[in-house]
Coordinates of C-alpha atoms in Angstrom, one line a residue:
Q848 CA 11.3 -70.4 14.3
V849 CA 9.9 -67.1 13.3
Q850 CA 9.0 -64.6 16.1
P851 CA 7.3 -61.4 15.0
V852 CA 7.1 -58.7 17.7
E853 CA 4.9 -55.6 17.2
S854 CA 5.4 -52.2 18.8
G855 CA 4.2 -48.6 18.4
G856 CA 0.6 -48.9 19.6
G857 CA -0.9 -46.5 22.0
L858 CA -3.6 -43.9 22.5
V859 CA -4.2 -41.0 20.0
Q860 CA -6.9 -38.6 19.2
A861 CA -9.0 -38.9 16.1
G862 CA -7.2 -37.4 13.2
G863 CA -3.8 -38.2 14.7
S864 CA -1.1 -40.5 13.3
L865 CA 0.8 -43.6 14.5
R866 CA 3.5 -45.8 13.0
L867 CA 3.5 -49.4 14.0
S868 CA 6.6 -51.6 13.7
C869 CA 7.1 -55.3 13.5
V870 CA 10.5 -56.9 13.9
V871 CA 10.8 -60.5 12.7
S872 CA 13.5 -62.9 13.8
G873 CA 15.5 -64.9 11.3
R874 CA 17.4 -64.2 8.2
T875 CA 14.7 -65.1 5.7
F876 CA 12.4 -62.2 6.3
G877 CA 12.9 -60.8 2.8
G878 CA 11.7 -64.0 1.2
Y879 CA 8.1 -63.8 2.5
A880 CA 5.1 -61.6 2.0
M881 CA 3.9 -60.0 5.2
A882 CA 0.5 -58.6 6.4
W883 CA -1.1 -56.5 9.1
F884 CA -4.4 -57.6 10.6
R885 CA -6.5 -56.1 13.4
Q886 CA -9.1 -57.4 15.9
A887 CA -11.6 -55.2 17.7
P888 CA -13.4 -56.4 20.9
G889 CA -16.2 -58.9 20.0
K890 CA -15.2 -59.0 16.3
E891 CA -13.2 -61.4 14.2
R892 CA -9.6 -60.6 13.1
E893 CA -9.7 -58.7 9.9
F894 CA -7.3 -58.0 7.1
V895 CA -5.7 -54.5 7.0
S896 CA -2.8 -54.6 4.5
R897 CA -0.3 -56.8 2.8
I898 CA 3.1 -56.3 1.2
S899 CA 5.1 -58.6 -1.2
A900 CA 8.5 -60.0 -0.3
T901 CA 10.3 -57.3 -2.2
G902 CA 7.9 -54.5 -1.2
E903 CA 6.9 -53.8 -4.8
T904 CA 3.3 -54.8 -4.4
T905 CA 0.9 -53.7 -1.7
Y906 CA -2.8 -54.5 -0.9
Y907 CA -5.1 -52.5 1.4
A908 CA -8.6 -53.1 2.9
D909 CA -11.1 -50.6 1.6
S910 CA -11.6 -49.2 5.1
V911 CA -8.0 -48.0 5.3
K912 CA -7.2 -47.1 1.7
G913 CA -5.7 -43.6 1.4
R914 CA -5.0 -43.4 5.2
F915 CA -2.6 -46.3 5.9
T916 CA 0.7 -47.1 4.3
I917 CA 2.5 -50.5 4.6
S918 CA 6.3 -50.7 4.0
R919 CA 9.2 -52.9 4.9
D920 CA 13.0 -52.8 5.4
N921 CA 14.3 -56.2 4.6
A922 CA 17.8 -55.4 5.7
K923 CA 16.5 -54.7 9.2
N924 CA 13.8 -57.4 9.3
L925 CA 11.2 -54.6 9.9
L926 CA 7.7 -54.2 8.8
Y927 CA 5.9 -50.9 9.2
L928 CA 2.3 -49.6 9.1
Q929 CA 2.0 -45.8 8.9
M930 CA -1.5 -44.9 10.0
D931 CA -2.7 -41.3 9.3
S932 CA -6.1 -39.7 9.9
R933 CA -6.9 -42.2 12.6
Q934 CA -10.6 -42.8 13.4
P935 CA -12.3 -44.3 16.4
E936 CA -13.2 -47.3 14.2
D937 CA -9.5 -48.1 13.9
T938 CA -9.3 -49.0 17.6
A939 CA -8.2 -52.6 17.8
V940 CA -5.2 -54.9 18.5
Y941 CA -3.0 -54.9 15.5
Y942 CA -1.0 -58.0 14.5
C943 CA 1.7 -58.6 11.9
A944 CA 1.9 -62.0 10.2
R945 CA 4.0 -63.9 7.6
D946 CA 2.6 -65.7 4.6
F947 CA 4.2 -69.1 4.3
R948 CA 3.4 -69.4 0.6
G949 CA 5.7 -66.5 -0.4
Y950 CA 3.3 -65.4 -3.2
T951 CA -0.1 -63.9 -3.1
P952 CA -2.8 -66.5 -3.0
P953 CA -6.5 -65.9 -3.7
S954 CA -7.1 -66.2 0.1
Y955 CA -4.6 -63.5 1.1
R956 CA -7.2 -61.7 3.2
D957 CA -7.7 -64.9 5.2
V958 CA -5.9 -65.5 8.5
D959 CA -5.3 -69.1 7.5
S960 CA -2.8 -67.9 4.8
Y961 CA -0.3 -66.8 7.5
D962 CA 1.7 -69.1 9.8
Y963 CA 3.6 -66.8 12.2
W964 CA 1.9 -64.1 14.2
G965 CA 3.1 -61.5 16.6
Q966 CA 1.6 -60.9 20.1
G967 CA -0.3 -57.8 19.0
T968 CA -0.1 -54.2 19.9
Q969 CA -3.1 -52.2 21.2
V970 CA -4.2 -49.1 19.3
T971 CA -6.8 -46.9 20.8
V972 CA -8.3 -43.8 19.0
S973 CA -10.3 -41.3 21.1
S974 CA -12.8 -38.8 19.7

């Protein structure tokens, strides 16, 4: 059983920075690609970023390119999302998730490509 747990959310001013963390239970963390999604009130859950099992390949939504950085520490079962230049539009609940395929599928931006999800952490950006 995989149990992701997110942390690091909170309230920041526009232009500020936050780093989210996600710790994942189990010893097979390094064998799976991971991703961050977010969901704003009244909207569908949307893709934010993805990182390969080894960390050598990353993907970003156009809305966060140049501002967010995804990384991982497989030895510590940790996934990170460094968020700089925060904007009010970034306000959402952020989730980390595991891709059960292990390799990037054409549908990697689809929530159905991931099998285990964290409980989410709220990020609020004020103007």
